[in-house]
Amino acid sequence: MEKRIAVIDMKAFYAFVECVERGLNPFTTPLAVCDPTRGDGTVVMSVSPFLKEMGVPSVCRRRELPNVPGMILAQPRMSLYIKKSAEIINIVLNYVGEDDIHVYSIDEFFVNLGPYLKAYNCTAYQFVRKLQKEITSKTGLLTTAGLSYNMFMAKAALDLDGKKKPPYIAQWTKADVKNKLWKVTPLSKIWGISHGYEARLNALGIETVGQLANADKNLLKAKLGVMGEQLWEHANGIDNTDLREKYIPEDTSFSNGQVLMRDYSPEEAKLILKEMNDDLAMRLRTRGKTTRRLGVAVRYTFSEGGGFSHQVTLDYPTDDTDKIYEDLLKIYEKYVGNHKIRGVYITYSQLESNLYEQLNLFEVGHIDTTKRDMTRAIDDLKRKYGKDTILRASALLEESTAKERHNQIGGHHK
Amino acid sequence: MSDRGMKKWAPFSSLIEQATCLEEMKYQRNKIDKPILTDDQKEKINYVLQSYKKGQEVKIKFFNDGYLYYINTQIKRIDLENRRLILEHGKLDFSNIIDIDTNEFF
C-alpha cells in the first residue's frame, strides 16, 4: 500500500488565536503577538495575515513593526495556545489512532492517512479537506496542509505550495519531484537545509534541488556525512520514515537559564542560582533521574561582556535540591569574582536512574528517607496546585524572579 | 539504508508544557465508563470476600478515574459500615471493585 501522509499547520497560529478570541477578522486586523509590557526589542512572535500581506516578516522585533492605525499588540498567552493546540489534536484523534499522529510543534502535526481511506471511503485529499473544515468550524482557526507519499514530500508540499494561498492545501505526487521540487532555489527554502548546509552545498557547485538530486551521493556522504546522504534522498523525494515508529530521545541533560532584567551583584545572583536550582531539581525528580555532573555558567554585565562556565563531577549521583545547590554554589563562589552579573545558567548531566542508590561508606546516612519523603510531598503539591504553592520566603525579595518566571512558558507570558 | 527515521522529525520540545497538556488530553479521552457488573460477577466478589482468611493474598481488579488497575495485596479489614475494604496500603470502595481472586494454594 502506498503511504499517504499529510502535514497540517496552523496559519499564523498565535495571532489567529488572539483575533478569534477578540472576535476580529485576522485578514483585516493589524494584530501582532508581542508583550506590550516589555521593551521595543521584544520579539514579535506572530503577526496576523493582514500584517503579513503588508510585508511584515513572521518573526521580527517590535521596533520593526510598521506604523499602522489601530495596531493591536496582544500579550502572549502561551497556556491558551497550548490548550488550543491540544483541542485541534483532539479533533483529529476522533478520526485516527494516536499512533498515526505525530505532533511536530505547537502548530504543526503529521497524520498517517493510508490505513483509514478504505474505512472512510474517501481519497486522502478529501480526508484532509474534511479535517481542515472541521478544525475551522470548531475553533475558528485556519489550517494549511501538504499531502504526499512520505513525510518529507508532504512537508515540501506544505512549505513551498500549500501554505501560500487558498485553498491552503497542496498535493504532491512523484512527478512533482521533478516538476516542482527540483526547481527550488535557494536550497535553504527546503526543510532540513540550514544556511550553513546551503553554503557548503553552494561551495560544491550545487545551487538548486535538481542539482543536489543529481549530484554523486557518495561524494555528498564523504563531504557532509550522514546528513549529506539524507539531503540527497530528500532531493530525490525519498524519505522512508515510518510515522508510527516512535522516537523518544533519552534525556541526557537538564538545563535552565535566564537573562536578568538588571545587573545583579554576585551576592544577589546567588538567589537566582538557588531559585533556578529549585525548579530544575524538581524537573529532575519528576523524570526519575539523578545527576552526577553539575555546571554553572554566568554572563557578566553587557558593557563588560564575557563570563565563565565550569562543571564538576560529584562523588555519587543525587537528586537532592540542597546537595546540588551546595555544589553549584562552590563552583559559583570559586569563579564569580567581583563582576556585575546579567545572566545565570545551570546544567545537570551524566544522568542516572533514581531507582537505585549507591551506598556510601564515608557518609553514613546520606540517604535521608525522611527528607526524601518531604521533598516528594512538596513536589506533589507543586505539580498539583502550581509551582507557586510553596515558595521560599526569599521569593518576596526584590531581586527574586521565581514568581515572575513561574508565570511564563518558554520565557513568554503564560 | 541508513535512514535516520523518526529521529529527524523529532519535535523541538522546547515547550515541556505542551507535551504535558497533550498527555492530559489523551488521558482524558481514553477514559472508560465504569463497567457494569452482572449478578454473577457480584456474586463471585461476595463469595471471595465472605470466605477470605486473614493473611491471604488477593488480586483485585478495580476502577479509578476512568481506568482499570490491578493490585496484589492483603485485606486488613472489611469495613461494612463505610462499604469499603481496608487494604495494606489504602482503602477501596466496594463500588469500585470489578473483580477479586484469591490465591487458592494455601
Short mmCIF file of C-alpha atoms in Angstrom, two decimals:
data_model
loop_
_atom_site.label_atom_id
_atom_site.label_comp_id
_atom_site.label_asym_id
_atom_site.label_seq_id
_atom_site.Cartn_x
_atom_site.Cartn_y
_atom_site.Cartn_z
CA MET A 1 0.00 0.00 0.00
CA GLU A 2 1.33 3.39 -0.92
CA LYS A 3 1.75 5.70 2.03
CA ARG A 4 -0.42 8.79 2.31
CA ILE A 5 0.96 11.40 4.69
CA ALA A 6 -0.49 14.80 5.44
CA VAL A 7 1.11 17.59 7.40
CA ILE A 8 -1.21 20.22 8.78
CA ASP A 9 -0.08 23.58 10.05
CA MET A 10 -2.00 26.37 11.78
CA LYS A 11 -1.86 29.59 9.80
CA ALA A 12 -0.29 32.42 11.84
CA PHE A 13 -1.30 30.40 14.89
CA TYR A 14 -0.82 32.76 17.87
CA ALA A 15 -2.05 35.85 16.00
CA PHE A 16 -5.04 33.95 14.66
CA VAL A 17 -5.99 32.74 18.15
CA GLU A 18 -5.78 36.29 19.50
CA CYS A 19 -8.01 37.62 16.69
CA VAL A 20 -10.58 34.87 17.16
CA GLU A 21 -10.63 35.46 20.93
CA ARG A 22 -11.37 39.15 20.26
CA GLY A 23 -13.97 38.40 17.59
CA LEU A 24 -11.87 40.11 14.91
CA ASN A 25 -11.13 39.08 11.34
CA PRO A 26 -7.40 38.22 11.05
CA PHE A 27 -7.39 39.21 7.38
CA THR A 28 -8.43 42.79 8.11
CA THR A 29 -6.94 43.32 11.58
CA PRO A 30 -3.40 44.56 12.22
CA LEU A 31 -2.51 42.40 15.21
CA ALA A 32 0.89 41.31 16.46
CA VAL A 33 1.53 38.93 19.35
CA CYS A 34 4.20 40.72 21.30
CA ASP A 35 4.37 41.54 25.00
CA PRO A 36 3.48 45.28 25.27
CA THR A 37 4.88 45.39 28.81
CA ARG A 38 8.41 44.73 27.54
CA GLY A 39 10.81 46.97 25.62
CA ASP A 40 10.89 47.72 21.88
CA GLY A 41 13.48 44.98 21.33
CA THR A 42 10.86 42.42 22.35
CA VAL A 43 10.38 39.63 19.89
CA VAL A 44 7.19 39.60 17.79
CA MET A 45 6.02 36.02 17.98
CA SER A 46 3.34 36.05 15.31
CA VAL A 47 1.54 38.57 13.09
CA SER A 48 -1.94 38.46 11.58
CA PRO A 49 -2.28 37.62 7.85
CA PHE A 50 -3.27 41.28 7.33
CA LEU A 51 0.15 42.44 8.56
CA LYS A 52 1.92 39.65 6.73
CA GLU A 53 0.39 40.84 3.49
CA MET A 54 1.85 44.28 4.19
CA GLY A 55 5.24 42.63 4.16
CA VAL A 56 5.87 42.25 7.88
CA PRO A 57 8.10 39.22 8.45
CA SER A 58 6.64 36.48 10.69
CA VAL A 59 9.41 36.87 13.21
CA CYS A 60 10.79 40.32 13.93
CA ARG A 61 11.33 42.86 16.71
CA ARG A 62 8.68 45.20 17.98
CA ARG A 63 10.57 48.26 16.72
CA GLU A 64 10.43 46.86 13.17
CA LEU A 65 6.61 46.81 13.10
CA PRO A 66 5.12 49.34 10.66
CA ASN A 67 3.07 52.22 11.96
CA VAL A 68 -0.44 51.06 11.13
CA PRO A 69 -3.52 52.78 12.60
CA GLY A 70 -5.39 50.56 15.02
CA MET A 71 -2.43 48.23 15.58
CA ILE A 72 -3.11 45.74 18.36
CA LEU A 73 -0.21 44.40 20.40
CA ALA A 74 -1.51 41.24 22.04
CA GLN A 75 0.19 39.97 25.15
CA PRO A 76 1.21 36.34 24.55
CA ARG A 77 -0.96 33.77 26.29
CA MET A 78 1.11 30.61 25.94
CA SER A 79 -1.19 28.41 28.01
CA LEU A 80 -4.14 29.38 25.79
CA TYR A 81 -2.21 28.45 22.63
CA ILE A 82 -1.18 25.14 24.15
CA LYS A 83 -4.81 24.45 25.07
CA LYS A 84 -5.98 25.31 21.54
CA SER A 85 -3.28 23.10 20.06
CA ALA A 86 -4.43 20.15 22.17
CA GLU A 87 -8.05 20.89 21.17
CA ILE A 88 -7.08 20.56 17.50
CA ILE A 89 -5.20 17.30 18.05
CA ASN A 90 -8.25 16.10 19.95
CA ILE A 91 -10.44 16.72 16.88
CA VAL A 92 -8.08 14.73 14.65
CA LEU A 93 -7.98 11.89 17.19
CA ASN A 94 -11.69 11.43 16.56
CA TYR A 95 -10.71 10.08 13.13
CA VAL A 96 -7.30 8.41 13.52
CA GLY A 97 -5.44 6.50 16.24
CA GLU A 98 -2.79 8.05 18.47
CA ASP A 99 -0.03 6.17 16.65
CA ASP A 100 -0.96 7.81 13.37
CA ILE A 101 -0.47 11.39 14.55
CA HIS A 102 2.93 12.91 15.06
CA VAL A 103 2.88 16.26 16.83
CA TYR A 104 5.82 18.15 15.41
CA SER A 105 5.39 21.52 17.08
CA ILE A 106 2.71 23.60 18.75
CA ASP A 107 1.11 24.47 15.41
CA GLU A 108 2.08 21.56 13.16
CA PHE A 109 1.37 17.83 13.05
CA PHE A 110 1.64 14.89 10.65
CA VAL A 111 -1.13 12.38 10.03
CA ASN A 112 -0.74 8.92 8.56
CA LEU A 113 -3.85 8.64 6.39
CA GLY A 114 -3.21 5.41 4.49
CA PRO A 115 -4.83 2.95 6.89
CA TYR A 116 -8.09 4.91 7.07
CA LEU A 117 -9.01 5.69 3.48
CA LYS A 118 -10.82 2.44 2.88
CA ALA A 119 -12.78 2.68 6.10
CA TYR A 120 -13.89 6.24 5.40
CA ASN A 121 -14.27 5.52 1.69
CA CYS A 122 -12.62 8.74 0.54
CA THR A 123 -9.39 9.97 -1.03
CA ALA A 124 -6.55 11.35 1.04
CA TYR A 125 -7.34 14.79 -0.35
CA GLN A 126 -10.99 14.58 0.71
CA PHE A 127 -9.95 13.36 4.16
CA VAL A 128 -7.62 16.30 4.73
CA ARG A 129 -10.25 18.77 3.45
CA LYS A 130 -12.71 17.33 5.94
CA LEU A 131 -10.23 17.69 8.79
CA GLN A 132 -9.43 21.25 7.77
CA LYS A 133 -13.10 22.22 7.59
CA GLU A 134 -13.89 20.66 10.93
CA ILE A 135 -10.97 22.35 12.67
CA THR A 136 -12.07 25.70 11.27
CA SER A 137 -15.71 25.26 12.20
CA LYS A 138 -14.91 24.11 15.75
CA THR A 139 -12.10 26.52 16.61
CA GLY A 140 -12.36 29.38 14.11
CA LEU A 141 -8.71 28.79 13.17
CA LEU A 142 -7.34 28.33 9.68
CA THR A 143 -5.10 25.44 8.67
CA THR A 144 -2.79 24.90 5.73
CA ALA A 145 -1.89 21.42 4.54
CA GLY A 146 0.58 19.44 2.48
CA LEU A 147 -0.18 15.97 1.23
CA SER A 148 2.08 13.40 -0.36
CA TYR A 149 3.53 9.90 -0.26
CA ASN A 150 6.03 10.46 2.55
CA MET A 151 6.75 12.88 5.38
CA PHE A 152 9.40 14.89 3.59
CA MET A 153 7.34 15.38 0.42
CA ALA A 154 4.27 16.32 2.48
CA LYS A 155 6.34 18.94 4.28
CA ALA A 156 7.72 20.24 1.00
CA ALA A 157 4.20 20.46 -0.46
CA LEU A 158 3.11 22.44 2.58
CA ASP A 159 6.05 24.84 2.81
CA LEU A 160 6.54 25.50 -0.89
CA ASP A 161 2.96 25.35 -2.11
CA GLY A 162 0.05 24.76 0.29
CA LYS A 163 0.91 27.50 2.76
CA LYS A 164 0.79 30.33 0.27
CA LYS A 165 -2.80 30.87 -0.85
CA PRO A 166 -6.33 29.42 -0.79
CA PRO A 167 -7.42 26.66 -0.77
CA TYR A 168 -4.41 26.20 1.56
CA ILE A 169 -3.76 22.62 0.57
CA ALA A 170 -1.27 21.16 -1.89
CA GLN A 171 -0.91 17.59 -3.00
CA TRP A 172 2.42 16.50 -4.47
CA THR A 173 2.95 13.31 -6.42
CA LYS A 174 6.12 11.54 -7.51
CA ALA A 175 6.08 13.58 -10.73
CA ASP A 176 6.32 16.77 -8.67
CA VAL A 177 9.81 15.81 -7.53
CA LYS A 178 10.99 16.83 -10.97
CA ASN A 179 8.30 19.37 -11.80
CA LYS A 180 8.33 21.37 -8.58
CA LEU A 181 10.93 20.25 -6.05
CA TRP A 182 13.89 20.33 -8.42
CA LYS A 183 13.18 23.93 -9.43
CA VAL A 184 13.62 25.22 -5.87
CA THR A 185 16.43 27.65 -5.14
CA PRO A 186 17.93 28.84 -2.82
CA LEU A 187 18.38 25.50 -1.13
CA SER A 188 17.55 26.76 2.37
CA LYS A 189 13.87 27.01 1.35
CA ILE A 190 13.83 23.22 1.76
CA TRP A 191 13.09 21.69 5.15
CA GLY A 192 16.27 20.35 6.72
CA ILE A 193 18.69 22.61 4.83
CA SER A 194 20.08 25.34 7.02
CA HIS A 195 22.01 28.35 5.73
CA GLY A 196 25.15 26.55 6.85
CA TYR A 197 24.42 23.50 4.69
CA GLU A 198 23.34 25.75 1.85
CA ALA A 199 26.74 27.45 1.87
CA ARG A 200 28.57 24.13 1.95
CA LEU A 201 26.49 22.80 -0.94
CA ASN A 202 27.00 26.02 -2.91
CA ALA A 203 30.72 25.54 -2.45
CA LEU A 204 30.32 22.18 -4.20
CA GLY A 205 28.60 23.98 -7.08
CA ILE A 206 25.11 22.91 -6.05
CA GLU A 207 22.54 25.72 -6.24
CA THR A 208 19.17 24.07 -6.93
CA VAL A 209 17.45 20.99 -5.56
CA GLY A 210 17.69 19.42 -9.03
CA GLN A 211 21.48 19.71 -8.95
CA LEU A 212 21.51 18.24 -5.45
CA ALA A 213 19.37 15.32 -6.60
CA ASN A 214 21.71 14.56 -9.49
CA ALA A 215 24.91 15.00 -7.52
CA ASP A 216 27.03 12.00 -6.58
CA LYS A 217 25.57 10.51 -3.42
CA ASN A 218 28.90 9.12 -2.26
CA LEU A 219 30.59 12.46 -2.71
CA LEU A 220 27.90 14.15 -0.60
CA LYS A 221 28.28 11.48 2.03
CA ALA A 222 32.02 11.97 2.11
CA LYS A 223 31.72 15.76 2.31
CA LEU A 224 28.72 16.14 4.62
CA GLY A 225 28.42 12.79 6.41
CA VAL A 226 25.10 11.15 7.17
CA MET A 227 23.33 14.47 6.57
CA GLY A 228 24.68 14.55 3.02
CA GLU A 229 23.05 11.26 2.28
CA GLN A 230 19.79 12.40 3.85
CA LEU A 231 19.75 15.62 1.80
CA TRP A 232 20.38 13.68 -1.40
CA GLU A 233 17.50 11.34 -0.62
CA HIS A 234 15.16 14.22 0.18
CA ALA A 235 16.12 15.93 -3.06
CA ASN A 236 15.05 12.76 -4.85
CA GLY A 237 11.78 12.66 -2.93
CA ILE A 238 12.90 9.71 -0.82
CA ASP A 239 12.01 9.50 2.86
CA ASN A 240 11.37 6.07 4.31
CA THR A 241 10.38 7.27 7.75
CA ASP A 242 7.59 5.28 9.34
CA LEU A 243 5.39 7.76 11.18
CA ARG A 244 4.29 5.07 13.62
CA GLU A 245 7.80 4.43 14.81
CA LYS A 246 8.16 6.48 17.95
CA TYR A 247 11.49 8.12 18.55
CA ILE A 248 11.80 9.04 22.19
CA PRO A 249 15.01 10.90 22.81
CA GLU A 250 16.56 9.94 26.10
CA ASP A 251 17.19 12.80 28.50
CA THR A 252 20.91 13.41 28.53
CA SER A 253 20.92 16.67 30.41
CA PHE A 254 18.69 19.26 32.02
CA SER A 255 19.37 22.94 31.91
CA ASN A 256 17.84 26.19 32.95
CA GLY A 257 18.98 29.74 32.41
CA GLN A 258 17.83 33.31 32.45
CA VAL A 259 18.93 36.74 31.38
CA LEU A 260 18.32 39.18 34.23
CA MET A 261 16.38 42.41 33.79
CA ARG A 262 19.13 44.43 35.51
CA ASP A 263 22.68 43.95 36.74
CA TYR A 264 22.94 41.81 39.86
CA SER A 265 25.72 41.80 42.45
CA PRO A 266 27.41 38.41 42.96
CA GLU A 267 25.63 38.16 46.33
CA GLU A 268 22.17 38.87 44.85
CA ALA A 269 22.67 36.42 41.98
CA LYS A 270 23.07 33.57 44.48
CA LEU A 271 19.33 33.78 45.00
CA ILE A 272 18.76 33.38 41.25
CA LEU A 273 21.01 30.32 41.30
CA LYS A 274 19.05 28.88 44.19
CA GLU A 275 15.64 29.51 42.62
CA MET A 276 16.58 28.01 39.27
CA ASN A 277 18.01 25.02 41.08
CA ASP A 278 14.73 24.53 42.97
CA ASP A 279 12.82 24.29 39.68
CA LEU A 280 15.38 22.22 37.81
CA ALA A 281 15.87 19.72 40.65
CA MET A 282 12.12 19.18 40.71
CA ARG A 283 12.15 18.53 36.97
CA LEU A 284 14.96 16.04 37.50
CA ARG A 285 12.97 14.16 40.12
CA THR A 286 9.80 14.27 38.01
CA ARG A 287 11.69 12.46 35.25
CA GLY A 288 13.00 9.86 37.71
CA LYS A 289 16.62 10.85 37.29
CA THR A 290 19.64 11.75 39.36
CA THR A 291 22.60 13.80 38.22
CA ARG A 292 26.30 13.23 38.58
CA ARG A 293 27.70 16.29 36.85
CA LEU A 294 26.80 19.92 37.53
CA GLY A 295 27.56 23.06 35.59
CA VAL A 296 27.25 26.77 36.28
CA ALA A 297 27.63 29.49 33.68
CA VAL A 298 27.50 33.20 34.36
CA ARG A 299 27.31 36.09 31.95
CA TYR A 300 28.71 39.43 33.12
CA THR A 301 27.03 42.77 32.57
CA PHE A 302 26.66 43.72 28.88
CA SER A 303 29.18 46.56 28.97
CA GLU A 304 31.84 44.28 30.43
CA GLY A 305 30.99 41.20 28.35
CA GLY A 306 32.33 37.72 28.95
CA GLY A 307 31.64 35.38 31.82
CA PHE A 308 32.56 31.87 32.85
CA SER A 309 31.32 28.29 32.55
CA HIS A 310 32.56 25.46 34.74
CA GLN A 311 31.49 21.95 35.63
CA VAL A 312 32.18 19.46 38.40
CA THR A 313 31.61 15.74 38.77
CA LEU A 314 30.09 14.54 42.03
CA ASP A 315 31.20 11.53 44.09
CA TYR A 316 27.75 10.00 43.78
CA PRO A 317 24.65 10.90 41.77
CA THR A 318 21.90 12.79 43.56
CA ASP A 319 18.52 14.45 43.12
CA ASP A 320 18.64 16.31 46.42
CA THR A 321 17.98 20.04 45.92
CA ASP A 322 20.16 21.18 48.82
CA LYS A 323 23.07 18.91 47.99
CA ILE A 324 23.06 20.08 44.39
CA TYR A 325 22.81 23.73 45.42
CA GLU A 326 25.75 23.30 47.78
CA ASP A 327 27.91 22.07 44.91
CA LEU A 328 26.65 24.64 42.42
CA LEU A 329 27.47 27.34 44.95
CA LYS A 330 31.01 26.01 45.35
CA ILE A 331 31.61 26.41 41.61
CA TYR A 332 29.93 29.79 41.60
CA GLU A 333 31.90 31.22 44.51
CA LYS A 334 35.18 29.93 43.21
CA TYR A 335 34.91 31.78 39.89
CA VAL A 336 32.47 34.67 40.28
CA GLY A 337 34.90 37.34 41.49
CA ASN A 338 33.52 40.84 41.77
CA HIS A 339 31.65 41.23 38.50
CA LYS A 340 28.17 42.59 37.87
CA ILE A 341 26.00 39.76 36.57
CA ARG A 342 23.38 39.73 33.81
CA GLY A 343 22.79 36.03 33.14
CA VAL A 344 22.85 32.77 35.10
CA TYR A 345 22.67 29.22 33.68
CA ILE A 346 22.82 25.81 35.33
CA THR A 347 23.03 22.30 33.88
CA TYR A 348 22.79 18.77 35.21
CA SER A 349 24.32 16.00 33.12
CA GLN A 350 25.52 12.38 33.40
CA LEU A 351 22.00 11.43 34.39
CA GLU A 352 21.20 8.13 36.04
CA SER A 353 18.00 6.43 37.11
CA ASN A 354 16.80 7.24 40.62
CA LEU A 355 15.55 3.68 41.09
CA TYR A 356 18.70 2.60 42.88
CA GLU A 357 21.18 4.38 45.07
CA GLN A 358 24.84 3.80 45.61
CA LEU A 359 25.64 3.27 49.27
CA ASN A 360 28.43 5.44 50.52
CA LEU A 361 30.89 4.14 53.11
CA PHE A 362 32.11 7.51 54.21
CA GLU A 363 28.91 9.49 54.55
CA VAL A 364 26.78 7.34 56.78
CA GLY A 365 23.13 8.16 56.39
CA HIS A 366 23.46 10.27 53.27
CA ILE A 367 20.27 8.61 52.16
CA ASP A 368 17.81 10.52 54.27
CA THR A 369 14.39 8.97 53.71
CA THR A 370 12.51 11.44 55.91
CA LYS A 371 13.82 14.33 53.88
CA ARG A 372 13.12 12.48 50.66
CA ASP A 373 9.51 11.92 51.68
CA MET A 374 9.16 15.60 52.48
CA THR A 375 10.63 16.60 49.12
CA ARG A 376 8.28 14.22 47.39
CA ALA A 377 5.28 15.72 49.18
CA ILE A 378 6.35 19.24 48.22
CA ASP A 379 6.87 18.19 44.59
CA ASP A 380 3.41 16.61 44.52
CA LEU A 381 1.83 19.77 45.89
CA LYS A 382 3.59 21.91 43.29
CA ARG A 383 2.62 19.60 40.46
CA LYS A 384 -1.00 19.58 41.54
CA TYR A 385 -1.54 23.22 42.51
CA GLY A 386 1.24 25.08 40.68
CA LYS A 387 4.82 25.95 41.41
CA ASP A 388 3.87 28.99 43.50
CA THR A 389 2.08 26.82 46.08
CA ILE A 390 5.19 26.51 48.19
CA LEU A 391 7.94 29.06 47.76
CA ARG A 392 10.97 30.07 49.73
CA ALA A 393 10.32 33.24 51.76
CA SER A 394 13.14 34.75 49.73
CA ALA A 395 10.76 34.83 46.75
CA LEU A 396 9.40 38.01 48.33
CA LEU A 397 12.73 39.79 47.97
CA GLU A 398 13.03 42.40 45.24
CA GLU A 399 15.82 40.50 43.46
CA SER A 400 13.80 37.27 43.24
CA THR A 401 12.49 36.20 39.83
CA ALA A 402 10.81 32.93 40.87
CA LYS A 403 7.17 34.06 40.80
CA GLU A 404 7.62 36.01 37.60
CA ARG A 405 9.22 33.02 35.89
CA HIS A 406 6.55 30.63 37.11
CA ASN A 407 4.14 32.88 35.26
CA GLN A 408 5.94 32.21 31.99
CA ILE A 409 6.07 29.41 29.47
CA GLY A 410 9.16 29.20 27.30
CA GLY A 411 10.12 32.69 28.51
CA HIS A 412 6.81 34.20 27.36
CA HIS A 413 3.74 35.25 29.29
CA LYS A 414 1.53 32.34 30.32
CA MET B 1 19.59 2.12 4.20
CA SER B 2 20.93 4.38 6.91
CA ASP B 3 17.71 6.32 7.25
CA ARG B 4 17.56 8.34 10.42
CA GLY B 5 13.83 7.61 10.62
CA MET B 6 11.68 9.49 13.10
CA LYS B 7 14.82 10.92 14.67
CA LYS B 8 14.92 13.62 12.05
CA TRP B 9 11.30 14.54 12.72
CA ALA B 10 11.77 14.78 16.47
CA PRO B 11 9.94 17.88 17.71
CA PHE B 12 11.90 20.70 19.25
CA SER B 13 10.29 20.04 22.57
CA SER B 14 11.17 23.42 23.97
CA LEU B 15 7.67 23.61 25.34
CA ILE B 16 7.52 21.00 28.07
CA GLU B 17 4.07 22.35 28.94
CA GLN B 18 2.72 21.35 25.52
CA ALA B 19 3.77 17.72 25.96
CA THR B 20 2.15 17.68 29.41
CA CYS B 21 -1.06 19.17 28.03
CA LEU B 22 -1.23 16.56 25.24
CA GLU B 23 -0.68 13.75 27.74
CA GLU B 24 -3.51 15.08 29.89
CA MET B 25 -5.80 15.37 26.85
CA LYS B 26 -5.07 11.78 25.82
CA TYR B 27 -5.57 10.62 29.42
CA GLN B 28 -9.00 12.27 29.48
CA ARG B 29 -10.15 10.96 26.11
CA ASN B 30 -9.06 7.36 26.77
CA LYS B 31 -11.15 7.12 29.92
CA ILE B 32 -13.79 4.41 30.01
CA ASP B 33 -17.10 4.21 31.85
CA LYS B 34 -17.16 2.11 34.94
CA PRO B 35 -18.01 -1.46 33.88
CA ILE B 36 -21.46 -2.60 34.97
CA LEU B 37 -21.21 -5.92 36.77
CA THR B 38 -23.58 -8.79 36.16
CA ASP B 39 -25.24 -10.52 39.10
CA ASP B 40 -22.85 -13.44 38.63
CA GLN B 41 -19.82 -11.19 38.89
CA LYS B 42 -21.19 -9.52 42.01
CA GLU B 43 -21.94 -12.92 43.49
CA LYS B 44 -18.35 -14.01 42.90
CA ILE B 45 -16.89 -10.93 44.63
CA ASN B 46 -19.24 -11.50 47.52
CA TYR B 47 -18.21 -15.15 47.77
CA VAL B 48 -14.47 -14.35 47.74
CA LEU B 49 -14.87 -11.70 50.42
CA GLN B 50 -17.00 -13.92 52.65
CA SER B 51 -14.56 -16.80 52.52
CA TYR B 52 -11.48 -14.57 52.87
CA LYS B 53 -8.99 -15.70 55.50
CA LYS B 54 -6.69 -13.19 57.15
CA GLY B 55 -3.24 -13.10 55.57
CA GLN B 56 -4.39 -14.38 52.17
CA GLU B 57 -3.04 -12.65 49.07
CA VAL B 58 -5.73 -11.32 46.78
CA LYS B 59 -5.58 -9.92 43.28
CA ILE B 60 -8.11 -7.11 42.93
CA LYS B 61 -9.18 -5.52 39.70
CA PHE B 62 -10.58 -2.06 40.41
CA PHE B 63 -11.81 1.05 38.67
CA ASN B 64 -10.45 4.52 39.31
CA ASP B 65 -10.99 7.77 37.40
CA GLY B 66 -11.77 6.15 34.06
CA TYR B 67 -9.14 3.40 34.16
CA LEU B 68 -8.86 -0.20 35.36
CA TYR B 69 -6.00 -1.28 37.60
CA TYR B 70 -4.79 -4.47 39.25
CA ILE B 71 -3.33 -4.75 42.72
CA ASN B 72 -1.90 -7.70 44.66
CA THR B 73 -2.44 -7.16 48.34
CA GLN B 74 -3.91 -8.41 51.60
CA ILE B 75 -7.20 -7.30 53.06
CA LYS B 76 -6.79 -5.97 56.57
CA ARG B 77 -10.44 -5.34 57.26
CA ILE B 78 -13.81 -5.30 55.54
CA ASP B 79 -15.43 -2.03 56.59
CA LEU B 80 -19.13 -2.76 56.12
CA GLU B 81 -20.24 0.48 57.70
CA ASN B 82 -18.48 2.63 55.09
CA ARG B 83 -18.78 -0.03 52.38
CA ARG B 84 -15.08 -0.32 51.66
CA LEU B 85 -12.05 -2.58 52.01
CA ILE B 86 -9.13 -1.60 54.19
CA LEU B 87 -6.03 -2.84 52.35
CA GLU B 88 -2.36 -2.91 53.24
CA HIS B 89 -1.82 0.48 51.67
CA GLY B 90 -5.07 2.36 51.43
CA LYS B 91 -8.80 1.92 51.11
CA LEU B 92 -11.03 0.78 48.28
CA ASP B 93 -14.76 1.45 47.94
CA PHE B 94 -16.88 -1.62 47.24
CA SER B 95 -18.39 0.20 44.29
CA ASN B 96 -15.01 0.37 42.54
CA ILE B 97 -14.25 -3.35 42.80
CA ILE B 98 -14.53 -5.08 39.43
CA ASP B 99 -13.13 -8.50 40.32
CA ILE B 100 -11.27 -10.32 43.10
CA ASP B 101 -9.31 -13.57 43.04
CA THR B 102 -7.62 -15.28 45.97
CA ASN B 103 -4.58 -17.43 45.77
CA GLU B 104 -6.18 -20.80 46.48
CA PHE B 105 -2.98 -22.75 47.09
CA PHE B 106 -2.91 -22.35 50.88
#
